[in-house]
Amino acid sequence: MHDADGGSGGFEIVAREDFSDVTYLLEIRHPLMAKAAKPGQFVIVMSHEHGERIPLTIADFDRAKGTVTLVIQAVGKTTREMQQNCKVGSTLYALVGPMGLPSTTGSAKKVVCVGGGRGVAPIFPQARGFKESGAYVIGILGFRTKRLIFWEEKFAACCDELILCTDDGSAGIKGFVSDGIKLAIEKHRDIDEVIAIGPPVMMKACVEVTRPHAIKTFVSLNPIMVDGTGMCGGCRVRVGDQVKFACVDGPDFDGHKVDFDDLMMRLKRYAEEEKAAMERWSEACRMRNLVDPASLAPPATLAPPATLAPLASQLPEPSARR
Amino acid sequence: MTMAKKKTIRTIPQKRTPVREQDARERVGNFAEVNCGYSQAEALNEAERCLLCPDPVCVAGCPVNIDIPGFIQRIASKDFRDAYETITRTNLLPAVCGRVCPQETQCEGVCVVGETLEPVAIGRLERYLGDLAIAERWTSVPYIEPNGFRIGIVGSGPAGAACAADMAKAGCEVTVYEAFHQPGGVLRYGIPDFRLPNEVIDAEIGNLRKIGVKYECNTLVGRLFTIEQMIGELGFDAVFIGTGAGYPSMLGIPGDSLNGVLSANELLTRCNLMRAKEFPNYDTPLPLGRRVAVIGAGNTAMDAMRVCLRLGAEKVFCVYRRSRTECPAREEEVHHAEEEGIEFHWLTNPVEILADDKGIVRAMRCIQMTLGEPDESGRRRPVPVAGSEHELEVDQVVFAIGTNANPIIGQTSKLRLNKRGYIETDESLATSMAGVFAGGDIVTGAATVIEAMGAGRKAARSMKEYLGLRDYGGDASAEGRAGAGMLFGIDLRERNFARIRVA
């Protein structure tokens, strides 16, 4: 029939790619989900039975191969643990989705698709969706530095124009994606829509750029979630004068109406617990490696966590989306 | 041999057999069950109290019409296995229902003994049998003749479980879809271990699996595939939707999006399903305040309060705008909560949640209420008392003030909804789409576990009729319908009518 099972066998990882020491891609077999997924939707993953449920935006789906792709940044305990444990052939304990309202990629004729940091991969299905519906697509991607750039060709294939932005100017323009949007607006006076995905600060900056021009701007919100089905209200966000649940009323909302300060405050809900979990886990890994050096022996695609980039450079929300 | 004397209200044990409970001081420090259940001697004693009424009102008082005097009589004669079979003819989850049903408003509420003495403890007896069956590994697997029909059930909570059980027993191939990674619905994520241990849920779901019910977790129906696709390309002959209410109502007062404010659903899901109480052994966090206010006084609110106590809160307050008389929770739950030291603030309504300069909840501003004229629910409407505002010092607020309809099925199918967003059904629980039935909270709004199970069973009856299956369940009036198209009282249109093959 169909294999939305997972109860016993889990969901098989069929491919993995590491873009940097923090960003990695997992391709997971799930033919039904590959068939159902639409741009803008997300999944909830539990890597093991004791794990937490983390929401991740679907970065790609291949209906022919029957796979969905997630691009993950190792920012907290769960995502780092996954970085260490998820290998081709291993399984995820739980994977549910696609969740959330799909983005509307129908009517706009000229659109700007903006992805910054962990929002780069999730903007891809939208850019492709718009291209397929016949729109003129301007892609704007932001990275910290040239070394971290990925999927440039993938985006080039579905964007009519592609603007790369790096914090240090090592590739593309020197500046943030919001600077990229300014460039695009100067050049094109007829932009119908902007879609921005990335950290809340980035999305907030983007909507401030488009607001004076009254360009419709959608943002994909990433609050902390548990069930992802509208049952717990943990992902509630303020949009205009209303309270919305990002999991079932979103995740895309009118960026000009979103209360980003509320979102950013709510993302810090479990900051202390997340930090403690991260430290405890790092320490456990260090001890294990001391006791059993052989555990390092298998062809780990990754360095052990003790040598990973310092925590300070990480984003503080492991429970947050993507 | 002497004939058993007819029991009368004077001859039966006068006092209801008490049940052992974990001491209140001790239990607030653990998640073990509060109610320890009857021993065999206690169950036998309590079974003696049933008058075995010839026209039992308790059966009518039960949403799934369990043959109550039937099973109690069998307990009294120590035919425990038989007693268990008697219950499971109508209810496959006795260990669950014996624990969580509001018996005082159902079977026990109408018990004839209760007119003079305390009613027979039907719930405790039911639980006794359910637990005995789990301990003895009994399962009641009836002879099932497959009929080739495939039934899809959306949601693995009580409504879905009841419908699944009946359809599987009727010979259908039943698949239950659950969005979470474990089956059980509200039994799993909502009701805490000290009221309903996980092993009990596992055992009862295990029984459903034994009669052929298949569970598929991690499946969000509506989004992974739609109801229309289930009836269409997935090839289900009929579908039952029992997705529950979901979508917690918000407080709608200033400060309700502060980080120390969460829904009871979130608190309970983190603690029960995600095992946050075992953090960091389990990854899901649930930091808890020292002084917690829980708003609302239903069963969910009681569960939330008692969970907070067990997680180590120093003080837990119940804030409810009406009085104890109107409080919707089961009497036993309120009683247990009081014993455990919950401080009840009746006739109190929150107006604002206050934070310190770091955005941490420091207090809740409340107003005193008084009861005015009855409202549309028949309960006296609470009205604020002018000038009675005061602050309650708390660092966490949990709201359990009801739920709204979950929007997913509405967003993804053409099923007709009512104006409040719940699925519209007719009397038989048929929806606007042929072959699709719905029941439980997604139709009625928040109700009880057993009411949801009652709806699941009712939908199963309608589904069988829709599929042309003979309902072995209740309706014994087959002879009355004899006539055209009937053979030995069996409707010839019934599709699983025993087929005789002539060689």
PDB file of N, CA, C and O in Angstrom, chain A residues 213-269:
ATOM      1  N   HIS A 213       8.075  50.539   0.206  1.00  0.00           N
ATOM      2  CA  HIS A 213       7.666  50.347  -1.187  1.00  0.00           C
ATOM      3  C   HIS A 213       6.333  49.632  -1.298  1.00  0.00           C
ATOM      4  O   HIS A 213       5.856  49.357  -2.395  1.00  0.00           O
ATOM      5  N   ALA A 214       5.761  49.263  -0.156  1.00  0.00           N
ATOM      6  CA  ALA A 214       4.488  48.534  -0.116  1.00  0.00           C
ATOM      7  C   ALA A 214       4.509  47.277  -0.991  1.00  0.00           C
ATOM      8  O   ALA A 214       3.545  46.983  -1.691  1.00  0.00           O
ATOM      9  N   ILE A 215       5.628  46.575  -0.970  1.00  0.00           N
ATOM     10  CA  ILE A 215       5.692  45.300  -1.713  1.00  0.00           C
ATOM     11  C   ILE A 215       5.260  44.187  -0.764  1.00  0.00           C
ATOM     12  O   ILE A 215       5.800  44.055   0.339  1.00  0.00           O
ATOM     13  N   LYS A 216       4.307  43.404  -1.208  1.00  0.00           N
ATOM     14  CA  LYS A 216       3.802  42.303  -0.381  1.00  0.00           C
ATOM     15  C   LYS A 216       4.966  41.383  -0.012  1.00  0.00           C
ATOM     16  O   LYS A 216       5.716  40.928  -0.877  1.00  0.00           O
ATOM     17  N   THR A 217       5.146  41.135   1.283  1.00  0.00           N
ATOM     18  CA  THR A 217       6.298  40.365   1.733  1.00  0.00           C
ATOM     19  C   THR A 217       5.864  39.246   2.676  1.00  0.00           C
ATOM     20  O   THR A 217       5.224  39.494   3.697  1.00  0.00           O
ATOM     21  N   PHE A 218       6.183  38.026   2.274  1.00  0.00           N
ATOM     22  CA  PHE A 218       5.863  36.904   3.147  1.00  0.00           C
ATOM     23  C   PHE A 218       7.120  36.433   3.864  1.00  0.00           C
ATOM     24  O   PHE A 218       8.218  36.447   3.295  1.00  0.00           O
ATOM     25  N   VAL A 219       6.934  36.034   5.120  1.00  0.00           N
ATOM     26  CA  VAL A 219       8.053  35.460   5.868  1.00  0.00           C
ATOM     27  C   VAL A 219       7.592  34.106   6.402  1.00  0.00           C
ATOM     28  O   VAL A 219       6.409  33.881   6.619  1.00  0.00           O
ATOM     29  N   SER A 220       8.536  33.193   6.553  1.00  0.00           N
ATOM     30  CA  SER A 220       8.210  31.871   7.062  1.00  0.00           C
ATOM     31  C   SER A 220       8.703  31.790   8.500  1.00  0.00           C
ATOM     32  O   SER A 220       9.898  31.904   8.750  1.00  0.00           O
ATOM     33  N   LEU A 221       7.777  31.652   9.429  1.00  0.00           N
ATOM     34  CA  LEU A 221       8.144  31.756  10.848  1.00  0.00           C
ATOM     35  C   LEU A 221       8.564  30.414  11.440  1.00  0.00           C
ATOM     36  O   LEU A 221       8.097  29.351  11.012  1.00  0.00           O
ATOM     37  N   ASN A 222       9.429  30.514  12.421  1.00  0.00           N
ATOM     38  CA  ASN A 222      10.089  29.328  12.954  1.00  0.00           C
ATOM     39  C   ASN A 222      10.022  29.208  14.471  1.00  0.00           C
ATOM     40  O   ASN A 222      11.030  29.047  15.124  1.00  0.00           O
ATOM     41  N   PRO A 223       8.839  29.343  15.056  1.00  0.00           N
ATOM     42  CA  PRO A 223       8.775  29.260  16.518  1.00  0.00           C
ATOM     43  C   PRO A 223       8.977  27.821  17.032  1.00  0.00           C
ATOM     44  O   PRO A 223       9.023  26.881  16.241  1.00  0.00           O
ATOM     45  N   ILE A 224       9.096  27.704  18.336  1.00  0.00           N
ATOM     46  CA  ILE A 224       9.235  26.384  18.963  1.00  0.00           C
ATOM     47  C   ILE A 224       7.906  25.633  18.836  1.00  0.00           C
ATOM     48  O   ILE A 224       6.836  26.197  19.060  1.00  0.00           O
ATOM     49  N   MET A 225       7.979  24.371  18.454  1.00  0.00           N
ATOM     50  CA  MET A 225       6.766  23.566  18.276  1.00  0.00           C
ATOM     51  C   MET A 225       6.881  22.262  19.040  1.00  0.00           C
ATOM     52  O   MET A 225       7.983  21.800  19.317  1.00  0.00           O
ATOM     53  N   VAL A 226       5.740  21.651  19.329  1.00  0.00           N
ATOM     54  CA  VAL A 226       5.759  20.296  19.881  1.00  0.00           C
ATOM     55  C   VAL A 226       5.076  19.353  18.892  1.00  0.00           C
ATOM     56  O   VAL A 226       5.720  18.567  18.224  1.00  0.00           O
ATOM     57  N   ASP A 227       3.754  19.470  18.776  1.00  0.00           N
ATOM     58  CA  ASP A 227       3.043  18.506  17.922  1.00  0.00           C
ATOM     59  C   ASP A 227       3.012  18.921  16.459  1.00  0.00           C
ATOM     60  O   ASP A 227       3.040  18.069  15.580  1.00  0.00           O
ATOM     61  N   GLY A 228       2.918  20.215  16.181  1.00  0.00           N
ATOM     62  CA  GLY A 228       2.854  20.669  14.795  1.00  0.00           C
ATOM     63  C   GLY A 228       1.489  20.485  14.158  1.00  0.00           C
ATOM     64  O   GLY A 228       1.330  20.627  12.956  1.00  0.00           O
ATOM     65  N   THR A 229       0.473  20.149  14.964  1.00  0.00           N
ATOM     66  CA  THR A 229      -0.865  19.922  14.408  1.00  0.00           C
ATOM     67  C   THR A 229      -1.898  20.873  14.996  1.00  0.00           C
ATOM     68  O   THR A 229      -3.095  20.645  14.872  1.00  0.00           O
ATOM     69  N   GLY A 230      -1.457  21.915  15.679  1.00  0.00           N
ATOM     70  CA  GLY A 230      -2.406  22.889  16.226  1.00  0.00           C
ATOM     71  C   GLY A 230      -2.919  22.544  17.606  1.00  0.00           C
ATOM     72  O   GLY A 230      -3.845  23.175  18.108  1.00  0.00           O
ATOM     73  N   MET A 231      -2.317  21.561  18.227  1.00  0.00           N
ATOM     74  CA  MET A 231      -2.871  21.036  19.463  1.00  0.00           C
ATOM     75  C   MET A 231      -2.340  21.724  20.712  1.00  0.00           C
ATOM     76  O   MET A 231      -3.021  21.751  21.729  1.00  0.00           O
ATOM     77  N   CYS A 232      -1.106  22.252  20.675  1.00  0.00           N
ATOM     78  CA  CYS A 232      -0.526  22.740  21.935  1.00  0.00           C
ATOM     79  C   CYS A 232      -0.421  24.261  22.024  1.00  0.00           C
ATOM     80  O   CYS A 232      -0.369  24.804  23.114  1.00  0.00           O
ATOM     81  N   GLY A 233      -0.378  24.953  20.898  1.00  0.00           N
ATOM     82  CA  GLY A 233      -0.316  26.413  20.973  1.00  0.00           C
ATOM     83  C   GLY A 233       1.060  26.966  21.332  1.00  0.00           C
ATOM     84  O   GLY A 233       1.219  28.163  21.535  1.00  0.00           O
ATOM     85  N   GLY A 234       2.061  26.107  21.403  1.00  0.00           N
ATOM     86  CA  GLY A 234       3.415  26.556  21.747  1.00  0.00           C
ATOM     87  C   GLY A 234       3.994  27.465  20.675  1.00  0.00           C
ATOM     88  O   GLY A 234       4.818  28.329  20.952  1.00  0.00           O
ATOM     89  N   CYS A 235       3.537  27.296  19.427  1.00  0.00           N
ATOM     90  CA  CYS A 235       4.106  28.047  18.308  1.00  0.00           C
ATOM     91  C   CYS A 235       3.320  29.304  18.001  1.00  0.00           C
ATOM     92  O   CYS A 235       3.408  29.840  16.914  1.00  0.00           O
ATOM     93  N   ARG A 236       2.534  29.784  18.979  1.00  0.00           N
ATOM     94  CA  ARG A 236       1.693  30.946  18.677  1.00  0.00           C
ATOM     95  C   ARG A 236       2.534  32.188  18.401  1.00  0.00           C
ATOM     96  O   ARG A 236       3.558  32.406  19.038  1.00  0.00           O
ATOM     97  N   VAL A 237       2.073  32.955  17.430  1.00  0.00           N
ATOM     98  CA  VAL A 237       2.774  34.172  17.031  1.00  0.00           C
ATOM     99  C   VAL A 237       1.753  35.303  16.906  1.00  0.00           C
ATOM    100  O   VAL A 237       0.560  35.043  16.718  1.00  0.00           O
ATOM    101  N   ARG A 238       2.231  36.513  17.024  1.00  0.00           N
ATOM    102  CA  ARG A 238       1.330  37.660  16.884  1.00  0.00           C
ATOM    103  C   ARG A 238       1.446  38.211  15.462  1.00  0.00           C
ATOM    104  O   ARG A 238       2.538  38.563  15.015  1.00  0.00           O
ATOM    105  N   VAL A 239       0.312  38.228  14.779  1.00  0.00           N
ATOM    106  CA  VAL A 239       0.282  38.742  13.412  1.00  0.00           C
ATOM    107  C   VAL A 239      -0.841  39.767  13.368  1.00  0.00           C
ATOM    108  O   VAL A 239      -2.008  39.414  13.546  1.00  0.00           O
ATOM    109  N   GLY A 240      -0.480  41.041  13.180  1.00  0.00           N
ATOM    110  CA  GLY A 240      -1.480  42.098  13.270  1.00  0.00           C
ATOM    111  C   GLY A 240      -2.031  42.086  14.688  1.00  0.00           C
ATOM    112  O   GLY A 240      -1.278  41.979  15.645  1.00  0.00           O
ATOM    113  N   ASP A 241      -3.345  42.118  14.821  1.00  0.00           N
ATOM    114  CA  ASP A 241      -3.887  42.100  16.174  1.00  0.00           C
ATOM    115  C   ASP A 241      -4.369  40.692  16.550  1.00  0.00           C
ATOM    116  O   ASP A 241      -5.156  40.520  17.462  1.00  0.00           O
ATOM    117  N   GLN A 242      -3.886  39.696  15.808  1.00  0.00           N
ATOM    118  CA  GLN A 242      -4.355  38.339  16.071  1.00  0.00           C
ATOM    119  C   GLN A 242      -3.249  37.416  16.569  1.00  0.00           C
ATOM    120  O   GLN A 242      -2.073  37.642  16.307  1.00  0.00           O
ATOM    121  N   VAL A 243      -3.670  36.354  17.285  1.00  0.00           N
ATOM    122  CA  VAL A 243      -2.741  35.301  17.666  1.00  0.00           C
ATOM    123  C   VAL A 243      -2.941  34.155  16.687  1.00  0.00           C
ATOM    124  O   VAL A 243      -4.062  33.705  16.464  1.00  0.00           O
ATOM    125  N   LYS A 244      -1.851  33.716  16.045  1.00  0.00           N
ATOM    126  CA  LYS A 244      -1.940  32.625  15.070  1.00  0.00           C
ATOM    127  C   LYS A 244      -1.002  31.498  15.503  1.00  0.00           C
ATOM    128  O   LYS A 244      -0.001  31.744  16.162  1.00  0.00           O
ATOM    129  N   PHE A 245      -1.333  30.286  15.081  1.00  0.00           N
ATOM    130  CA  PHE A 245      -0.445  29.159  15.324  1.00  0.00           C
ATOM    131  C   PHE A 245       0.364  28.931  14.045  1.00  0.00           C
ATOM    132  O   PHE A 245      -0.207  28.635  12.993  1.00  0.00           O
ATOM    133  N   ALA A 246       1.684  29.037  14.150  1.00  0.00           N
ATOM    134  CA  ALA A 246       2.516  28.897  12.953  1.00  0.00           C
ATOM    135  C   ALA A 246       2.330  27.522  12.312  1.00  0.00           C
ATOM    136  O   ALA A 246       2.396  27.382  11.102  1.00  0.00           O
ATOM    137  N   CYS A 247       2.038  26.490  13.107  1.00  0.00           N
ATOM    138  CA  CYS A 247       1.977  25.127  12.564  1.00  0.00           C
ATOM    139  C   CYS A 247       0.789  24.886  11.645  1.00  0.00           C
ATOM    140  O   CYS A 247       0.918  24.172  10.665  1.00  0.00           O
ATOM    141  N   VAL A 248      -0.364  25.469  11.970  1.00  0.00           N
ATOM    142  CA  VAL A 248      -1.538  25.211  11.122  1.00  0.00           C
ATOM    143  C   VAL A 248      -2.077  26.446  10.415  1.00  0.00           C
ATOM    144  O   VAL A 248      -2.752  26.331   9.397  1.00  0.00           O
ATOM    145  N   ASP A 249      -1.793  27.632  10.951  1.00  0.00           N
ATOM    146  CA  ASP A 249      -2.237  28.861  10.286  1.00  0.00           C
ATOM    147  C   ASP A 249      -1.122  29.394   9.386  1.00  0.00           C
ATOM    148  O   ASP A 249      -1.330  30.299   8.595  1.00  0.00           O
ATOM    149  N   GLY A 250       0.090  28.871   9.555  1.00  0.00           N
ATOM    150  CA  GLY A 250       1.270  29.317   8.798  1.00  0.00           C
ATOM    151  C   GLY A 250       1.900  28.134   8.119  1.00  0.00           C
ATOM    152  O   GLY A 250       1.186  27.232   7.741  1.00  0.00           O
ATOM    153  N   PRO A 251       3.218  28.110   7.971  1.00  0.00           N
ATOM    154  CA  PRO A 251       4.192  29.001   8.620  1.00  0.00           C
ATOM    155  C   PRO A 251       4.397  30.341   7.917  1.00  0.00           C
ATOM    156  O   PRO A 251       5.053  31.204   8.468  1.00  0.00           O
ATOM    157  N   ASP A 252       3.830  30.550   6.710  1.00  0.00           N
ATOM    158  CA  ASP A 252       4.022  31.823   6.023  1.00  0.00           C
ATOM    159  C   ASP A 252       3.004  32.858   6.498  1.00  0.00           C
ATOM    160  O   ASP A 252       1.807  32.560   6.606  1.00  0.00           O
ATOM    161  N   PHE A 253       3.498  34.053   6.787  1.00  0.00           N
ATOM    162  CA  PHE A 253       2.603  35.130   7.190  1.00  0.00           C
ATOM    163  C   PHE A 253       3.026  36.423   6.506  1.00  0.00           C
ATOM    164  O   PHE A 253       4.148  36.538   6.020  1.00  0.00           O
ATOM    165  N   ASP A 254       2.097  37.377   6.498  1.00  0.00           N
ATOM    166  CA  ASP A 254       2.386  38.702   5.958  1.00  0.00           C
ATOM    167  C   ASP A 254       3.437  39.359   6.854  1.00  0.00           C
ATOM    168  O   ASP A 254       3.156  39.733   7.992  1.00  0.00           O
ATOM    169  N   GLY A 255       4.634  39.511   6.320  1.00  0.00           N
ATOM    170  CA  GLY A 255       5.762  40.006   7.114  1.00  0.00           C
ATOM    171  C   GLY A 255       5.552  41.393   7.688  1.00  0.00           C
ATOM    172  O   GLY A 255       6.118  41.732   8.720  1.00  0.00           O
ATOM    173  N   HIS A 256       4.742  42.193   7.009  1.00  0.00           N
ATOM    174  CA  HIS A 256       4.518  43.556   7.507  1.00  0.00           C
ATOM    175  C   HIS A 256       3.645  43.580   8.740  1.00  0.00           C
ATOM    176  O   HIS A 256       3.509  44.602   9.392  1.00  0.00           O
ATOM    177  N   LYS A 257       3.007  42.439   9.036  1.00  0.00           N
ATOM    178  CA  LYS A 257       2.120  42.405  10.199  1.00  0.00           C
ATOM    179  C   LYS A 257       2.695  41.604  11.363  1.00  0.00           C
ATOM    180  O   LYS A 257       2.144  41.599  12.455  1.00  0.00           O
ATOM    181  N   VAL A 258       3.805  40.882  11.100  1.00  0.00           N
ATOM    182  CA  VAL A 258       4.352  39.998  12.136  1.00  0.00           C
ATOM    183  C   VAL A 258       5.048  40.790  13.243  1.00  0.00           C
ATOM    184  O   VAL A 258       5.795  41.728  12.975  1.00  0.00           O
ATOM    185  N   ASP A 259       4.795  40.389  14.485  1.00  0.00           N
ATOM    186  CA  ASP A 259       5.481  40.976  15.636  1.00  0.00           C
ATOM    187  C   ASP A 259       6.760  40.174  15.884  1.00  0.00           C
ATOM    188  O   ASP A 259       6.752  39.154  16.567  1.00  0.00           O
ATOM    189  N   PHE A 260       7.861  40.643  15.280  1.00  0.00           N
ATOM    190  CA  PHE A 260       9.117  39.892  15.369  1.00  0.00           C
ATOM    191  C   PHE A 260       9.717  39.897  16.778  1.00  0.00           C
ATOM    192  O   PHE A 260      10.387  38.950  17.170  1.00  0.00           O
ATOM    193  N   ASP A 261       9.486  40.969  17.521  1.00  0.00           N
ATOM    194  CA  ASP A 261      10.044  41.015  18.875  1.00  0.00           C
ATOM    195  C   ASP A 261       9.421  39.923  19.741  1.00  0.00           C
ATOM    196  O   ASP A 261      10.093  39.254  20.510  1.00  0.00           O
ATOM    197  N   ASP A 262       8.109  39.741  19.549  1.00  0.00           N
ATOM    198  CA  ASP A 262       7.407  38.687  20.276  1.00  0.00           C
ATOM    199  C   ASP A 262       7.965  37.316  19.871  1.00  0.00           C
ATOM    200  O   ASP A 262       8.245  36.471  20.720  1.00  0.00           O
ATOM    201  N   LEU A 263       8.174  37.128  18.577  1.00  0.00           N
ATOM    202  CA  LEU A 263       8.711  35.864  18.074  1.00  0.00           C
ATOM    203  C   LEU A 263      10.091  35.583  18.675  1.00  0.00           C
ATOM    204  O   LEU A 263      10.373  34.491  19.167  1.00  0.00           O
ATOM    205  N   MET A 264      10.951  36.612  18.657  1.00  0.00           N
ATOM    206  CA  MET A 264      12.319  36.421  19.146  1.00  0.00           C
ATOM    207  C   MET A 264      12.328  36.153  20.644  1.00  0.00           C
ATOM    208  O   MET A 264      13.095  35.330  21.127  1.00  0.00           O
ATOM    209  N   MET A 265      11.437  36.796  21.371  1.00  0.00           N
ATOM    210  CA  MET A 265      11.375  36.541  22.812  1.00  0.00           C
ATOM    211  C   MET A 265      10.903  35.108  23.058  1.00  0.00           C
ATOM    212  O   MET A 265      11.449  34.388  23.891  1.00  0.00           O
ATOM    213  N   ARG A 266       9.898  34.688  22.306  1.00  0.00           N
ATOM    214  CA  ARG A 266       9.357  33.345  22.518  1.00  0.00           C
ATOM    215  C   ARG A 266      10.358  32.256  22.112  1.00  0.00           C
ATOM    216  O   ARG A 266      10.314  31.149  22.638  1.00  0.00           O
ATOM    217  N   LEU A 267      11.246  32.563  21.182  1.00  0.00           N
ATOM    218  CA  LEU A 267      12.260  31.576  20.794  1.00  0.00           C
ATOM    219  C   LEU A 267      13.267  31.318  21.916  1.00  0.00           C
ATOM    220  O   LEU A 267      13.968  30.320  21.913  1.00  0.00           O
ATOM    221  N   LYS A 268      13.325  32.249  22.862  1.00  0.00           N
ATOM    222  CA  LYS A 268      14.294  32.083  23.964  1.00  0.00           C
ATOM    223  C   LYS A 268      13.698  31.321  25.144  1.00  0.00           C
ATOM    224  O   LYS A 268      14.317  31.232  26.198  1.00  0.00           O
ATOM    225  N   ARG A 269      12.495  30.794  24.973  1.00  0.00           N
ATOM    226  CA  ARG A 269      11.787  30.133  26.073  1.00  0.00           C
ATOM    227  C   ARG A 269      12.635  29.135  26.838  1.00  0.00           C
ATOM    228  O   ARG A 269      12.590  29.054  28.043  1.00  0.00           O
TER     229      ARG A 269
END
